[in-house]
């Protein structure tokens, strides 16, 4: 079956291994299937829900595009663009904010985590952020949305918004209800310093994550220092339940080598961590180093990236502006 794929990544600093294994690796695989129509968006509008330095933001937009291409997304066969160049996103977000209910947004756990204790000081944009995400997806009639586990709740909200709009305006199936595509075992890559915390750009410790721009020595060092427990490698998957750091490192290894976690446990069982960490560093370096080099190369030619964004946003605009016109009619404008 052909799928309409849409996904987005925020340009808020270095992309890391969590973004890569949880989302971008899947983007690449989906984009290689000729039956799929894929749209990948650098969600710069989302990124300003928290404070950004304008110069850095611009650099990060280029870097995110470079990371997509360096990871293996072909910009000729897929649409790559940044959200702010397609005005329909902001417009649809406003219209959908009149459909979404406060009660729905109040349940969003990511807002609670990001706003922290001082909710009153969080931007209104941070609160209504999932509505813009719904607009992104629904404007393109996306059927499938590849994301990490942390975005699952936002996708459920997108489905609720789509259904409420369709029901309220009696336009059956106008907005498609998108399905999340979440990688079963690799949907939540954890911090290298704490197996119970998500690997994240916002973690103050750089050693907690592998960045797609890290060089070989940085990768080896971070894996050497990654937290583990004092026991040898686990005997079975059951044991992983109580050993989050071991589970995380074995998951990373399995995802990078496209192998099964239980098979790897059989091979690794009883060995010590330092031996395993050497193999893990090796597969990480083999996978990440070529991407890092390609990102650097691409960033030397900004006009090439600019051209991709230009072409991508033209194509995205064609699709989104048609949909927003239909939305206007339905709503009564
Ligand atoms: P963002 O920019 O935080 O993350 C980009 C993608 O990376 C995934 N991810 C992870 N996956 C596994 N383990 C981790 N530690 C990890 N950290 C991040 C995220 O789940 C995501 O798939 N709201 C989105 C961006 C967005 C979007 C959209 C996504 C805006 N509009 C429409 C899909 C469709 C976000 O902030 O992702």
Short mmCIF file of C-alpha atoms and ligand atoms in Angstrom, two decimals:
data_model
loop_
_atom_site.label_atom_id
_atom_site.label_comp_id
_atom_site.label_asym_id
_atom_site.label_seq_id
_atom_site.Cartn_x
_atom_site.Cartn_y
_atom_site.Cartn_z
CA UNK A 1 0.00 0.00 0.00
CA UNK A 2 1.32 3.47 -0.78
CA UNK A 3 1.73 5.71 2.21
CA UNK A 4 1.76 9.47 2.56
CA UNK A 5 4.50 10.09 5.07
CA UNK A 6 5.01 13.35 6.97
CA UNK A 7 7.36 14.04 9.81
CA UNK A 8 9.16 16.95 11.39
CA UNK A 9 12.30 17.68 13.36
CA UNK A 10 13.01 20.84 15.36
CA UNK A 11 16.13 22.82 14.46
CA UNK A 12 17.13 23.37 18.06
CA UNK A 13 20.77 22.30 18.03
CA UNK A 14 22.68 19.18 17.27
CA UNK A 15 20.64 16.19 16.26
CA UNK A 16 21.55 13.19 18.36
CA UNK A 17 21.43 9.42 18.26
CA UNK A 18 17.90 9.43 19.73
CA UNK A 19 16.63 11.53 16.80
CA UNK A 20 18.53 9.32 14.41
CA UNK A 21 17.47 5.88 15.69
CA UNK A 22 13.99 6.95 16.85
CA UNK A 23 13.05 8.87 13.71
CA UNK A 24 15.52 9.72 10.93
CA UNK A 25 16.67 6.12 10.29
CA UNK A 26 13.03 5.26 9.73
CA UNK A 27 12.56 8.31 7.45
CA UNK A 28 15.40 6.99 5.29
CA UNK A 29 13.93 3.49 5.04
CA UNK A 30 10.44 4.77 4.24
CA UNK A 31 11.80 7.21 1.66
CA UNK A 32 13.51 4.40 -0.21
CA UNK A 33 10.20 2.67 -0.94
CA UNK A 34 9.12 4.13 -4.28
CA UNK A 35 5.44 3.68 -3.42
CA UNK A 36 5.65 6.18 -0.57
CA UNK A 37 5.28 9.93 -0.90
CA UNK A 38 7.50 11.46 1.78
CA UNK A 39 7.59 14.96 3.19
CA UNK A 40 10.17 15.90 5.83
CA UNK A 41 9.87 19.24 7.52
CA UNK A 42 12.30 21.29 9.56
CA UNK A 43 9.84 22.69 12.08
CA UNK A 44 11.31 26.12 12.71
CA UNK A 45 7.96 27.54 13.89
CA UNK A 46 7.88 24.91 16.62
CA UNK A 47 11.43 25.71 17.67
CA UNK A 48 10.62 29.29 18.70
CA UNK A 49 8.22 28.06 21.40
CA UNK A 50 11.36 28.26 23.52
CA UNK A 51 13.88 31.11 23.19
CA UNK A 52 16.25 30.83 20.22
CA UNK A 53 19.17 32.95 19.12
CA UNK A 54 18.19 34.07 15.57
CA UNK A 55 21.65 33.52 14.09
CA UNK A 56 21.97 30.08 15.67
CA UNK A 57 18.46 29.18 14.58
CA UNK A 58 19.31 29.91 10.96
CA UNK A 59 22.45 27.76 11.22
CA UNK A 60 20.47 24.97 12.87
CA UNK A 61 17.90 24.97 10.06
CA UNK A 62 20.70 24.38 7.54
CA UNK A 63 22.28 21.76 9.78
CA UNK A 64 19.02 19.84 10.17
CA UNK A 65 18.56 19.73 6.40
CA UNK A 66 22.19 18.61 6.01
CA UNK A 67 21.58 15.85 8.59
CA UNK A 68 18.55 14.57 6.66
CA UNK A 69 20.52 14.38 3.42
CA UNK A 70 23.69 13.01 5.03
CA UNK A 71 21.60 10.25 6.68
CA UNK A 72 20.35 9.14 3.27
CA UNK A 73 17.20 11.09 2.35
CA UNK A 74 17.31 11.97 -1.34
CA UNK A 75 16.12 15.59 -1.75
CA UNK A 76 15.25 14.98 -5.40
CA UNK A 77 12.78 12.23 -4.62
CA UNK A 78 11.35 13.57 -1.37
CA UNK A 79 10.13 16.94 -0.22
CA UNK A 80 12.39 18.63 2.33
CA UNK A 81 11.40 22.11 3.48
CA UNK A 82 11.19 24.39 6.48
CA UNK A 83 7.82 25.11 7.99
CA UNK A 84 8.03 28.93 8.08
CA UNK A 85 8.20 29.08 4.26
CA UNK A 86 4.71 27.59 3.99
CA UNK A 87 2.23 30.05 5.54
CA UNK A 88 -0.63 27.52 5.54
CA UNK A 89 0.92 25.85 8.62
CA UNK A 90 0.40 28.90 10.83
CA UNK A 91 -3.01 29.57 9.37
CA UNK A 92 -4.27 26.01 9.77
CA UNK A 93 -2.89 25.97 13.31
CA UNK A 94 -5.10 28.95 14.20
CA UNK A 95 -8.22 27.38 12.69
CA UNK A 96 -7.52 24.05 14.40
CA UNK A 97 -6.93 25.82 17.71
CA UNK A 98 -10.60 26.77 17.53
CA UNK A 99 -11.48 23.08 17.16
CA UNK A 100 -9.14 21.61 19.79
CA UNK A 101 -10.31 21.71 23.42
CA UNK A 102 -8.41 23.11 26.39
CA UNK A 103 -9.00 19.85 28.24
CA UNK A 104 -7.17 17.94 25.52
CA UNK A 105 -4.13 20.21 25.67
CA UNK A 106 -4.11 20.14 29.46
CA UNK A 107 -3.35 16.43 29.29
CA UNK A 108 -0.18 16.80 27.18
CA UNK A 109 2.70 15.42 29.22
CA UNK A 110 5.40 17.03 27.08
CA UNK A 111 4.12 20.51 27.93
CA UNK A 112 4.18 19.62 31.62
CA UNK A 113 7.76 18.34 31.33
CA UNK A 114 9.01 21.27 29.26
CA UNK A 115 7.22 24.01 31.18
CA UNK A 116 8.41 22.55 34.48
CA UNK A 117 7.25 24.04 37.74
CA UNK A 118 6.78 27.54 36.44
CA UNK A 119 3.94 26.94 33.99
CA UNK A 120 2.80 30.56 34.14
CA UNK A 121 6.04 31.69 32.52
CA UNK A 122 5.93 29.20 29.61
CA UNK A 123 5.07 30.69 26.23
CA UNK A 124 1.53 30.30 24.93
CA UNK A 125 3.16 28.72 21.87
CA UNK A 126 4.65 25.94 23.97
CA UNK A 127 1.17 25.15 25.24
CA UNK A 128 -0.53 25.15 21.84
CA UNK A 129 2.44 23.48 20.14
CA UNK A 130 0.63 20.15 19.46
CA UNK A 131 -2.03 22.03 17.45
CA UNK A 132 0.63 23.32 15.06
CA UNK A 133 1.88 19.75 14.82
CA UNK A 134 -1.65 18.60 13.89
CA UNK A 135 -1.76 21.32 11.23
CA UNK A 136 1.56 20.09 9.79
CA UNK A 137 0.27 16.57 9.42
CA UNK A 138 -3.32 17.22 8.36
CA UNK A 139 -2.47 19.75 5.63
CA UNK A 140 -0.74 17.01 3.65
CA UNK A 141 -3.32 14.24 4.23
CA UNK A 142 -0.49 12.23 5.79
CA UNK A 143 -1.47 8.63 6.45
CA UNK A 144 1.65 7.69 8.42
CA UNK A 145 3.88 9.69 10.73
CA UNK A 146 7.23 8.21 11.77
CA UNK A 147 8.19 9.49 15.23
CA UNK A 148 9.81 8.48 18.50
CA UNK A 149 7.70 7.40 21.44
CA UNK A 150 7.65 10.89 22.99
CA UNK A 151 5.45 12.20 20.15
CA UNK A 152 2.78 9.50 20.43
CA UNK A 153 0.44 11.57 22.56
CA UNK A 154 0.70 14.52 20.16
CA UNK A 155 -0.27 12.24 17.30
CA UNK A 156 -3.30 10.99 19.19
CA UNK A 157 -4.29 14.62 19.63
CA UNK A 158 -3.90 15.19 15.86
CA UNK A 159 -6.30 12.30 15.29
CA UNK A 160 -8.81 13.76 17.76
CA UNK A 161 -8.61 17.19 16.12
CA UNK A 162 -9.09 15.66 12.64
CA UNK A 163 -12.14 13.71 13.77
CA UNK A 164 -13.73 16.64 15.60
CA UNK A 165 -13.29 18.91 12.57
CA UNK A 166 -14.78 16.28 10.24
CA UNK A 167 -17.75 15.70 12.57
CA UNK A 168 -18.39 19.33 13.41
CA UNK A 169 -18.42 20.49 9.79
CA UNK A 170 -19.98 17.27 8.51
CA UNK A 171 -17.12 16.60 6.07
CA UNK A 172 -16.54 12.91 6.43
CA UNK A 173 -12.93 11.89 5.82
CA UNK A 174 -11.83 15.45 4.88
CA UNK A 175 -8.92 15.25 7.28
CA UNK A 176 -7.29 11.83 7.31
CA UNK A 177 -6.54 10.36 10.71
CA UNK A 178 -2.80 9.66 10.65
CA UNK A 179 -1.20 6.52 12.08
CA UNK A 180 2.01 6.80 14.07
CA UNK A 181 4.95 4.69 12.89
CA UNK A 182 6.95 3.98 16.01
CA UNK A 183 9.96 1.66 16.00
CA UNK A 184 9.04 -1.03 18.50
CA UNK A 185 12.29 -1.62 20.38
CA UNK A 186 14.04 1.65 19.57
CA UNK A 187 11.33 4.22 20.11
CA UNK A 188 13.00 5.77 23.16
CA UNK A 189 16.77 5.99 23.22
CA UNK A 190 17.91 6.89 26.71
CA UNK A 191 20.63 9.14 28.10
CA UNK A 192 24.12 7.62 28.33
CA UNK A 193 24.27 8.93 31.89
CA UNK A 194 20.90 7.71 33.13
CA UNK A 195 19.01 4.81 31.58
CA UNK A 196 15.71 6.14 32.88
CA UNK A 197 15.99 9.55 31.20
CA UNK A 198 15.38 10.18 27.50
CA UNK A 199 18.40 11.15 25.38
CA UNK A 200 17.70 14.80 24.68
CA UNK A 201 19.15 17.96 23.14
CA UNK A 202 18.18 19.89 26.22
CA UNK A 203 20.21 17.74 28.66
CA UNK A 204 22.92 20.03 30.06
CA UNK A 205 25.50 17.23 29.87
CA UNK A 206 26.88 16.69 26.37
CA UNK A 207 28.20 13.32 27.56
CA UNK A 208 24.59 12.12 27.89
CA UNK A 209 24.18 11.93 24.12
CA UNK A 210 25.96 11.09 20.89
CA UNK A 211 25.53 13.99 18.49
CA UNK A 212 25.43 13.40 14.76
CA UNK A 213 28.31 15.88 14.57
CA UNK A 214 30.57 14.07 17.10
CA UNK A 215 33.90 12.81 15.80
CA UNK A 216 35.39 9.37 16.34
CA UNK A 217 37.25 10.25 19.55
CA UNK A 218 34.22 11.92 21.07
CA UNK A 219 32.07 8.86 20.31
CA UNK A 220 34.61 6.43 21.78
CA UNK A 221 35.02 8.56 24.90
CA UNK A 222 31.31 8.96 25.49
CA UNK A 223 30.71 5.21 25.19
CA UNK A 224 33.66 4.47 27.47
CA UNK A 225 32.13 6.77 30.11
CA UNK A 226 28.52 5.67 29.54
CA UNK A 227 26.88 4.54 32.76
CA UNK A 228 26.58 0.79 33.29
CA UNK A 229 26.02 -1.39 36.34
CA UNK A 230 28.59 -3.64 37.96
CA UNK A 231 27.22 -6.96 36.64
CA UNK A 232 28.33 -8.83 33.53
CA UNK A 233 26.19 -8.63 30.36
CA UNK A 234 22.64 -9.94 30.97
CA UNK A 235 21.60 -13.54 30.35
CA UNK A 236 18.14 -12.88 28.94
CA UNK A 237 15.67 -10.13 27.99
CA UNK A 238 13.91 -10.53 31.35
CA UNK A 239 17.03 -9.28 33.10
CA UNK A 240 16.99 -6.12 30.96
CA UNK A 241 13.83 -4.95 32.69
CA UNK A 242 15.74 -4.11 35.85
CA UNK A 243 18.91 -2.93 34.08
CA UNK A 244 17.98 0.19 32.09
CA UNK A 245 21.53 1.19 31.10
CA UNK A 246 22.30 -2.29 29.75
CA UNK A 247 18.98 -2.32 27.93
CA UNK A 248 19.71 1.05 26.34
CA UNK A 249 23.21 0.19 25.12
CA UNK A 250 22.09 -3.19 23.73
CA UNK A 251 19.13 -1.51 22.01
CA UNK A 252 21.43 1.05 20.40
CA UNK A 253 23.73 -1.74 19.21
CA UNK A 254 20.81 -3.78 17.85
CA UNK A 255 19.26 -0.86 16.02
CA UNK A 256 22.54 0.18 14.42
CA UNK A 257 23.31 -3.37 13.26
CA UNK A 258 19.68 -4.13 12.30
CA UNK A 259 19.71 -7.20 14.53
CA UNK A 260 17.39 -8.53 17.22
CA UNK A 261 17.93 -7.69 20.88
CA UNK A 262 17.43 -11.29 22.09
CA UNK A 263 19.91 -12.68 19.57
CA UNK A 264 22.52 -10.18 20.71
CA UNK A 265 21.92 -11.06 24.33
CA UNK A 266 22.62 -14.71 23.53
CA UNK A 267 25.93 -13.77 21.93
CA UNK A 268 26.94 -11.24 24.59
CA UNK A 269 25.74 -13.11 27.69
CA UNK A 270 28.27 -13.30 30.51
CA UNK A 271 30.86 -11.08 28.79
CA UNK A 272 31.96 -7.92 30.52
CA UNK A 273 30.79 -4.48 29.58
CA UNK A 274 34.14 -3.13 28.45
CA UNK A 275 34.35 -5.71 25.67
CA UNK A 276 30.81 -4.91 24.52
CA UNK A 277 31.48 -1.17 24.69
CA UNK A 278 34.36 -1.60 22.24
CA UNK A 279 32.08 -3.30 19.70
CA UNK A 280 29.40 -0.69 20.29
CA UNK A 281 31.87 2.18 19.73
CA UNK A 282 33.01 0.53 16.54
CA UNK A 283 29.50 0.21 15.06
CA UNK A 284 28.69 3.75 16.16
CA UNK A 285 31.80 5.16 14.55
CA UNK A 286 31.13 3.15 11.37
CA UNK A 287 27.59 4.52 11.17
CA UNK A 288 27.97 8.07 12.48
CA UNK A 289 31.35 9.13 11.10
CA UNK A 290 30.32 9.09 7.42
CA UNK A 291 27.17 11.05 8.33
CA UNK A 292 29.22 13.63 10.27
CA UNK A 293 31.64 14.05 7.37
CA UNK A 294 28.81 14.46 4.90
CA UNK A 295 27.04 17.02 7.13
CA UNK A 296 30.25 19.10 7.25
CA UNK A 297 30.67 18.84 3.49
CA UNK A 298 27.09 19.87 2.81
CA UNK A 299 27.33 22.83 5.19
CA UNK A 300 30.19 24.21 3.12
CA UNK A 301 27.76 24.80 0.30
CA UNK A 302 24.85 26.67 1.76
CA UNK A 303 23.53 27.63 -1.66
CA UNK A 304 22.85 23.94 -2.32
CA UNK A 305 20.83 23.63 0.89
CA UNK A 306 19.08 26.89 0.13
CA UNK A 307 18.08 25.50 -3.26
CA UNK A 308 16.68 22.33 -1.66
CA UNK A 309 14.60 24.39 0.76
CA UNK A 310 13.42 26.60 -2.05
CA UNK A 311 12.29 23.70 -4.23
CA UNK A 312 10.91 21.74 -1.29
CA UNK A 313 8.84 24.65 -0.01
CA UNK A 314 7.43 25.32 -3.50
CA UNK A 315 6.17 21.75 -3.68
CA UNK A 316 4.91 21.82 -0.10
CA UNK A 317 3.15 25.14 -0.77
CA UNK A 318 1.32 23.68 -3.74
CA UNK A 319 -0.17 20.91 -1.59
CA UNK A 320 -0.80 22.95 1.55
CA UNK A 321 -2.33 25.99 -0.15
CA UNK A 322 -4.91 23.79 -1.89
CA UNK A 323 -5.88 22.22 1.41
CA UNK A 324 -6.13 25.54 3.22
CA UNK A 325 -8.44 26.89 0.49
CA UNK A 326 -10.74 23.91 1.04
CA UNK A 327 -10.58 24.54 4.80
CA UNK A 328 -11.65 28.17 4.22
CA UNK A 329 -14.69 27.03 2.25
CA UNK A 330 -15.69 24.46 4.85
CA UNK A 331 -15.35 26.89 7.73
CA UNK A 332 -17.35 29.59 5.93
CA UNK A 333 -14.76 32.24 5.10
P1 LIG B 1 11.94 16.62 18.01
O1 LIG B 1 12.60 17.64 17.17
O2 LIG B 1 11.99 16.77 19.48
O3 LIG B 1 12.51 15.20 17.67
C1 LIG B 1 12.59 14.72 16.32
C2 LIG B 1 12.25 13.24 16.29
O4 LIG B 1 13.18 12.51 17.11
C3 LIG B 1 12.47 11.69 18.02
N1 LIG B 1 13.26 11.57 19.27
C4 LIG B 1 13.60 10.41 19.84
N2 LIG B 1 13.35 9.13 19.48
C5 LIG B 1 13.85 8.16 20.28
N3 LIG B 1 14.60 8.40 21.40
C6 LIG B 1 14.86 9.68 21.77
N4 LIG B 1 15.61 9.91 22.86
C7 LIG B 1 14.36 10.75 20.99
N5 LIG B 1 14.44 12.10 21.07
C8 LIG B 1 13.76 12.59 20.02
C9 LIG B 1 11.15 12.41 18.25
O5 LIG B 1 10.16 11.54 18.73
C10 LIG B 1 10.85 12.94 16.86
O6 LIG B 1 10.22 11.94 16.07
N6 LIG B 1 7.06 17.73 17.81
C11 LIG B 1 8.14 17.12 17.08
C12 LIG B 1 8.36 17.72 15.73
C13 LIG B 1 7.16 17.80 14.85
C14 LIG B 1 6.53 16.75 14.16
C15 LIG B 1 5.48 17.35 13.41
C16 LIG B 1 6.76 15.38 14.10
C17 LIG B 1 6.50 18.96 14.51
N7 LIG B 1 5.51 18.67 13.64
C18 LIG B 1 4.64 16.58 12.61
C19 LIG B 1 5.89 14.62 13.29
C20 LIG B 1 4.87 15.22 12.57
C21 LIG B 1 9.43 17.28 17.89
O7 LIG B 1 9.56 18.16 18.68
O8 LIG B 1 10.41 16.42 17.55
#
